[in-house]
PDB file of C-alpha atoms in Angstrom:
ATOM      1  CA  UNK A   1      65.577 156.260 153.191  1.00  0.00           C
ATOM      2  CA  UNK A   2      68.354 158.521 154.218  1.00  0.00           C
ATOM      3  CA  UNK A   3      67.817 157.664 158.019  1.00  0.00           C
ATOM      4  CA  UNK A   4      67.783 153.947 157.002  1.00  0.00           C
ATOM      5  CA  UNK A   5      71.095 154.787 155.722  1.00  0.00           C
ATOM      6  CA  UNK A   6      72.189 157.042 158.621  1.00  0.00           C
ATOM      7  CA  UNK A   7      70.891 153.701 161.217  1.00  0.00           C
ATOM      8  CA  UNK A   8      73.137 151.113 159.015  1.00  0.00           C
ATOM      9  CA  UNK A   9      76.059 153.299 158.934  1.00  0.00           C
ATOM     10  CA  UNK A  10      76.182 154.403 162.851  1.00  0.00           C
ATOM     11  CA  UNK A  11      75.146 150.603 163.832  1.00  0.00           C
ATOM     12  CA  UNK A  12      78.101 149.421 162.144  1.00  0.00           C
ATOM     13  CA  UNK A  13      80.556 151.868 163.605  1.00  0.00           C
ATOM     14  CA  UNK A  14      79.055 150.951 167.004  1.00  0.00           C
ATOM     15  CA  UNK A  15      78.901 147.091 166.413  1.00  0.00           C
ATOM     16  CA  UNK A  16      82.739 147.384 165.281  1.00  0.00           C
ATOM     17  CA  UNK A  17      85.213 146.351 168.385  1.00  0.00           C
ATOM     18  CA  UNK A  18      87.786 148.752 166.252  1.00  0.00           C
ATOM     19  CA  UNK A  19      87.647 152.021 165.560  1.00  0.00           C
ATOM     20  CA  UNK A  20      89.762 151.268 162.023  1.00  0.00           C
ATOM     21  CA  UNK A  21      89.289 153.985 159.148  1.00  0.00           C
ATOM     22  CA  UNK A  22      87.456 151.944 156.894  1.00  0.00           C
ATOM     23  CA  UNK A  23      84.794 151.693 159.310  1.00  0.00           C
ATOM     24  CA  UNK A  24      84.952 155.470 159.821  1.00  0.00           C
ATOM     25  CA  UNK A  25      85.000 156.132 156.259  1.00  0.00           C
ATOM     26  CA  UNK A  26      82.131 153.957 155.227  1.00  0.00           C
ATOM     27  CA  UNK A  27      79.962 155.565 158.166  1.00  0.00           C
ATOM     28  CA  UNK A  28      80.876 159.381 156.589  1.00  0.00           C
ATOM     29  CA  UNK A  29      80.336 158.103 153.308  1.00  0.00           C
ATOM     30  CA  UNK A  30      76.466 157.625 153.900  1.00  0.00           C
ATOM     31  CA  UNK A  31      74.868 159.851 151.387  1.00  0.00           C
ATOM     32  CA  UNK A  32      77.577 159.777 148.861  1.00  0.00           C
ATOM     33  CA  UNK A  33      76.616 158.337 144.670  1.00  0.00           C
ATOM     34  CA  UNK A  34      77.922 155.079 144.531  1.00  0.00           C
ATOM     35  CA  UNK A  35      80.795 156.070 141.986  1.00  0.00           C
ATOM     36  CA  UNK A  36      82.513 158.383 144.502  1.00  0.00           C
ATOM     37  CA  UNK A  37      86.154 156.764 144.782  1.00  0.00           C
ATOM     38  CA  UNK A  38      88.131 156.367 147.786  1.00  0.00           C
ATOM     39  CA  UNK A  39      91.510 156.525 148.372  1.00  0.00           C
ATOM     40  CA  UNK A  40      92.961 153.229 149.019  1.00  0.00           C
ATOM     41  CA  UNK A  41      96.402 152.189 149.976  1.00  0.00           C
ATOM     42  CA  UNK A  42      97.774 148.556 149.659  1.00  0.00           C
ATOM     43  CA  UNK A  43      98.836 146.532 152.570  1.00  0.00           C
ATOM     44  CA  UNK A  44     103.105 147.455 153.431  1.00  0.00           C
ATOM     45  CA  UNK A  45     103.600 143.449 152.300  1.00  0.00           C
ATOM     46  CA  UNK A  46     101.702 144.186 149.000  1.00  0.00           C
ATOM     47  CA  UNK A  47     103.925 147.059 148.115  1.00  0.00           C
ATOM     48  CA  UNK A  48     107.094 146.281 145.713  1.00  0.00           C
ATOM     49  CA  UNK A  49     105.924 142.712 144.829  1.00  0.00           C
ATOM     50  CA  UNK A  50     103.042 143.161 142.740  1.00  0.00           C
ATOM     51  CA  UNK A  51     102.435 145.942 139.509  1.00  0.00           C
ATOM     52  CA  UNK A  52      99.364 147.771 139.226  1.00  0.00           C
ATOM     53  CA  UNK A  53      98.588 148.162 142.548  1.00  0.00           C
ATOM     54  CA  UNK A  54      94.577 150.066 142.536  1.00  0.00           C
ATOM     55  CA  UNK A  55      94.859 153.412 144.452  1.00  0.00           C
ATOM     56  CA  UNK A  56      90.768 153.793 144.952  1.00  0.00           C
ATOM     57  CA  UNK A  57      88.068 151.621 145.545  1.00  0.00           C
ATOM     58  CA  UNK A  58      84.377 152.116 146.027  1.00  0.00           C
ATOM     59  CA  UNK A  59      82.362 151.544 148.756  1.00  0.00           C
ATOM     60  CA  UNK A  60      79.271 148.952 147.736  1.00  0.00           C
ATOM     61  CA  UNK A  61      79.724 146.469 150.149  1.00  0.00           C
ATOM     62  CA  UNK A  62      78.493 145.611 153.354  1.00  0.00           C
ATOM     63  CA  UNK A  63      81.144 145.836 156.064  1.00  0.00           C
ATOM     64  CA  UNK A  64      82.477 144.803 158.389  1.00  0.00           C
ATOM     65  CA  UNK A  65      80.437 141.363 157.890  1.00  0.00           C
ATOM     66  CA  UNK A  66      79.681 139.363 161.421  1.00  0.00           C
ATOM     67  CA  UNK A  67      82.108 137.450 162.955  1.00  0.00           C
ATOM     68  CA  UNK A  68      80.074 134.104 164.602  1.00  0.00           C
ATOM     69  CA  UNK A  69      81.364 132.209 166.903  1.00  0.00           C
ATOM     70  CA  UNK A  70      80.488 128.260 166.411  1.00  0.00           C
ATOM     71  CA  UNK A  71      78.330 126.505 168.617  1.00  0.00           C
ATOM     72  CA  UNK A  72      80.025 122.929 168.863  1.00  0.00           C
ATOM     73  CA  UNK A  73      77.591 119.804 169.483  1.00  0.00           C
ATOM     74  CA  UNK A  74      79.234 119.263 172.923  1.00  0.00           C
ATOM     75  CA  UNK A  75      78.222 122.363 174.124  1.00  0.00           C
ATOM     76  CA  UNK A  76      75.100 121.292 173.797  1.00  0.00           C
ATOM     77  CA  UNK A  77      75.621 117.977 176.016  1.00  0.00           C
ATOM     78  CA  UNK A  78      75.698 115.775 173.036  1.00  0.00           C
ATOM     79  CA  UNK A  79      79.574 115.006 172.874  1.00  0.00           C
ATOM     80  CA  UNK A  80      80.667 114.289 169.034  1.00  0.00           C
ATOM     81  CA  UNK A  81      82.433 110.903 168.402  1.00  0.00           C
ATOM     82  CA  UNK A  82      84.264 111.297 165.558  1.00  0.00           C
ATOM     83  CA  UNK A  83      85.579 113.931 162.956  1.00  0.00           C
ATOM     84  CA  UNK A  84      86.703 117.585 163.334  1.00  0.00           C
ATOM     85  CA  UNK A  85      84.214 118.812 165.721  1.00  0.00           C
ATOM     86  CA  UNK A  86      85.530 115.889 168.622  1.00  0.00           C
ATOM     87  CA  UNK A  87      88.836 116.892 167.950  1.00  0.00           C
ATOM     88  CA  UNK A  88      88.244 120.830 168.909  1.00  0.00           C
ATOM     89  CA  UNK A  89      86.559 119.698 171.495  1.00  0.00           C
ATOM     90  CA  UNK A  90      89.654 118.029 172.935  1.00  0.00           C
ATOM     91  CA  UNK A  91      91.955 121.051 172.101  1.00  0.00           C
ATOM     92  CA  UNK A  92      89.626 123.340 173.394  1.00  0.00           C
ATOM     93  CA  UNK A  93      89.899 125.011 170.106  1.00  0.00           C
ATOM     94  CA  UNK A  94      87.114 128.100 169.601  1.00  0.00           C
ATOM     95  CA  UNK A  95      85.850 128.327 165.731  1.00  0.00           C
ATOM     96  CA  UNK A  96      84.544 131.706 164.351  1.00  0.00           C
ATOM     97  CA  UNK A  97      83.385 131.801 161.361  1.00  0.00           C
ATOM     98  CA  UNK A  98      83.610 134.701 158.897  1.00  0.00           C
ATOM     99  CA  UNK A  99      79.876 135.278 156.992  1.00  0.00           C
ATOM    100  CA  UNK A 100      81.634 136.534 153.777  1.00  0.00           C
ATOM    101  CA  UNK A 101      78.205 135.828 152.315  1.00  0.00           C
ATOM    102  CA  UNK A 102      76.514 138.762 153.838  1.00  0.00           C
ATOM    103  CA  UNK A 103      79.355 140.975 151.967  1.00  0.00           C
ATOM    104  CA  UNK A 104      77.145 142.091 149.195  1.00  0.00           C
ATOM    105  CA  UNK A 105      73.637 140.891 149.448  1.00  0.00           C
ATOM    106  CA  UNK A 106      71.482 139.204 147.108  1.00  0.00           C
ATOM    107  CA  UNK A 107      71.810 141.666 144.470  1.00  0.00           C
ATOM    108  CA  UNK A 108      75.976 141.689 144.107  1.00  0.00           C
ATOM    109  CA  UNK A 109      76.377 137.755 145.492  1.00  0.00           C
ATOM    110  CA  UNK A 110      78.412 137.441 148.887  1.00  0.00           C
ATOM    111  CA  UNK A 111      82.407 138.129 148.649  1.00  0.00           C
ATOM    112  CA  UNK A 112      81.668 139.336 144.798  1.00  0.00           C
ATOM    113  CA  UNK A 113      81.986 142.774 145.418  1.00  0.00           C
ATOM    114  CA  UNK A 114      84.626 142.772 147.317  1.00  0.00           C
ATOM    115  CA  UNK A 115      86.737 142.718 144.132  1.00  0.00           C
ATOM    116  CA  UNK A 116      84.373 144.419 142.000  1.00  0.00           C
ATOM    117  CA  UNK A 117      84.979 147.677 144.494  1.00  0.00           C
ATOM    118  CA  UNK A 118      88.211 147.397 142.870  1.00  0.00           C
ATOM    119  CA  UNK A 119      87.823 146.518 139.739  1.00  0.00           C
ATOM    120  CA  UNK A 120      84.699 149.081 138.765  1.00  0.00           C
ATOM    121  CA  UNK A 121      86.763 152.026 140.457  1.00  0.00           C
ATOM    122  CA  UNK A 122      89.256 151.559 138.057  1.00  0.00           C
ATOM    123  CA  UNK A 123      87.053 151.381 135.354  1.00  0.00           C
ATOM    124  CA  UNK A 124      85.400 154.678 136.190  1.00  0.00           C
ATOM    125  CA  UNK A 125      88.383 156.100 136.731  1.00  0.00           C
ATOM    126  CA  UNK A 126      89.723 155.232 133.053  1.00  0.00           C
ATOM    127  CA  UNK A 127      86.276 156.658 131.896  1.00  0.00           C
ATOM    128  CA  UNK A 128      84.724 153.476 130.988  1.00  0.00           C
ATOM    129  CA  UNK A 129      81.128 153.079 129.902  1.00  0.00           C
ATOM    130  CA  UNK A 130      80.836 149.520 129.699  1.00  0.00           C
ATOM    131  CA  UNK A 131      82.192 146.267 131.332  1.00  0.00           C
ATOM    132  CA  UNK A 132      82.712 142.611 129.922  1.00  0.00           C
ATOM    133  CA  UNK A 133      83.184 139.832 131.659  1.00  0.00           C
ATOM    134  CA  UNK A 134      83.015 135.917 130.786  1.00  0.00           C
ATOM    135  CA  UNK A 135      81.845 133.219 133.191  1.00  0.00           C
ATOM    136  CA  UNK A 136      79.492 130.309 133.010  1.00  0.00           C
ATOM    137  CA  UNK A 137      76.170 129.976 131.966  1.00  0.00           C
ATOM    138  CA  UNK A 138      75.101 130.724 136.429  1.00  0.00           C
ATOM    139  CA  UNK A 139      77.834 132.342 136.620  1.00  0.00           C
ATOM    140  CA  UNK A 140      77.877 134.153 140.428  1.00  0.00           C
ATOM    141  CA  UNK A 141      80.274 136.601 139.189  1.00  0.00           C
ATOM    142  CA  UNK A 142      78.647 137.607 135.906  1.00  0.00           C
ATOM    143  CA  UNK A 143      75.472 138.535 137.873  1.00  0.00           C
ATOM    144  CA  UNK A 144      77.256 140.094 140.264  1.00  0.00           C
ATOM    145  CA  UNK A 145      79.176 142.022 138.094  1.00  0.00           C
ATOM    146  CA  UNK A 146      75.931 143.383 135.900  1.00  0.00           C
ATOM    147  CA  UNK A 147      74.192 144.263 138.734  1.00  0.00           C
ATOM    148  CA  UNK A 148      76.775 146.196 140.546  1.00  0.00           C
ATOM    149  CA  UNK A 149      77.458 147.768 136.693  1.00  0.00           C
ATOM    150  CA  UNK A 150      74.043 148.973 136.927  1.00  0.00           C
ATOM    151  CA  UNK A 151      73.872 150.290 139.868  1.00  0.00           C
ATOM    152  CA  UNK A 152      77.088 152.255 139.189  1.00  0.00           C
ATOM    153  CA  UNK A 153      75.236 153.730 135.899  1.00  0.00           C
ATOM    154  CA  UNK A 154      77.902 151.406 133.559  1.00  0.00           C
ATOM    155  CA  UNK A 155      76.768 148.865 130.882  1.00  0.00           C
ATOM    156  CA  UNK A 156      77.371 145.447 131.466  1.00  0.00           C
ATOM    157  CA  UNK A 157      78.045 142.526 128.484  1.00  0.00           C
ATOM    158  CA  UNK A 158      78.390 139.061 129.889  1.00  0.00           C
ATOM    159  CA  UNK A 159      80.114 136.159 127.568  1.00  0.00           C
ATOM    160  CA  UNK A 160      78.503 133.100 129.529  1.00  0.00           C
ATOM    161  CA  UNK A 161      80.051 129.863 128.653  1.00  0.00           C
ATOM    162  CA  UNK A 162      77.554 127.042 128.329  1.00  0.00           C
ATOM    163  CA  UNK A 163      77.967 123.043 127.267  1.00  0.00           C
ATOM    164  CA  UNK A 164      74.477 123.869 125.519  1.00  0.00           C
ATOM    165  CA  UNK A 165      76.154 125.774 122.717  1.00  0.00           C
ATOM    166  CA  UNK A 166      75.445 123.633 120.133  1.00  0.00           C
ATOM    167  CA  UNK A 167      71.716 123.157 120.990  1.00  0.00           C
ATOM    168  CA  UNK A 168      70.935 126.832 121.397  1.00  0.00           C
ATOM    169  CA  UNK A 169      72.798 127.558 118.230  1.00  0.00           C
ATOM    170  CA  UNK A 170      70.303 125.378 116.157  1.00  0.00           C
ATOM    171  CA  UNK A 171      68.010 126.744 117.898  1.00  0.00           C
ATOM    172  CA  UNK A 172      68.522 130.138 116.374  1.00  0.00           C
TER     173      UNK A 172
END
């Protein structure tokens, strides 16, 4: 398991075209709990126009996530006749797309954790044992959030919203 680890951690520092220190910190963090915090420091344009800036952050995602570039129907010989792909086409315009959905994986939901490296940090931090949160009744982010609670050893209590209230009530 460890060398699985080791693998994910080196391929991403040598699939990265920048040698940033988020990279380099994720690839030395192999190995460390989940809770560990790491020092974080907000962009230069975030500092002095927002309060309660977080100064840690775990490290449960998956990152960098790929960067793909998009394969346009012309490039295939079949030239588009209408809409947003013709018009690239005549700009020569190249599209990437960002897979944000990778982020996290099945278990945390896509760009979920992104936030919830935040948000959890802080929450350990304060010495919190348990986390609420309120969404709908398939909510992304309430699953998201209880799973990444439990994998950080924290309890989880989800208010889910539903337009069934009333019939799961009588059902009571």
């Amino acid at each position: 398991f460890r060398h699985c680890l080791a693998s994910v951690a080196l391929s991403l520092m040598a699939s990265s075209t920048t040698t940033s220190s988020s990279v380099m910190t994720r690839a030395l963090s192999v190995g460390q709990p989940l809770t560990t915090r790491y020092e974080y420091e907000p962009p230069a344009w975030a500092q002095g126009r927002f309060e309660n800036l977080p100064n840690c952050r775990l490290h449960m995602a998956n990152l960098p996530t790929p960067l793909y570039q998009w394969t346009r129907h012309g490039d295939n010989g079949i030239s588009p006749k209408s809409g947003i792909l013709k018009r690239l086409k005549e700009l020569d315009i190249t599209l990437y797309i960002k897979r944000d959905d990778m982020t996290g994986g099945c278990e945390t939901s896509g760009n979920k954790i992104r936030k919830l490296e935040f948000l959890l940090a802080d929450a350990l931090e304060q010495g919190y044992s348990k986390v609420v949160t309120i969404g709908g009744e398939q909510s992304n982010h309430c699953r998201a959030t209880a799973s990444a609670c439990r994998m950080l050893g924290l309890e989880p209590h989800l208010i889910l919203r539903t337009k069934r209230a009333n019939e799961i009530q009588q059902a009571v």
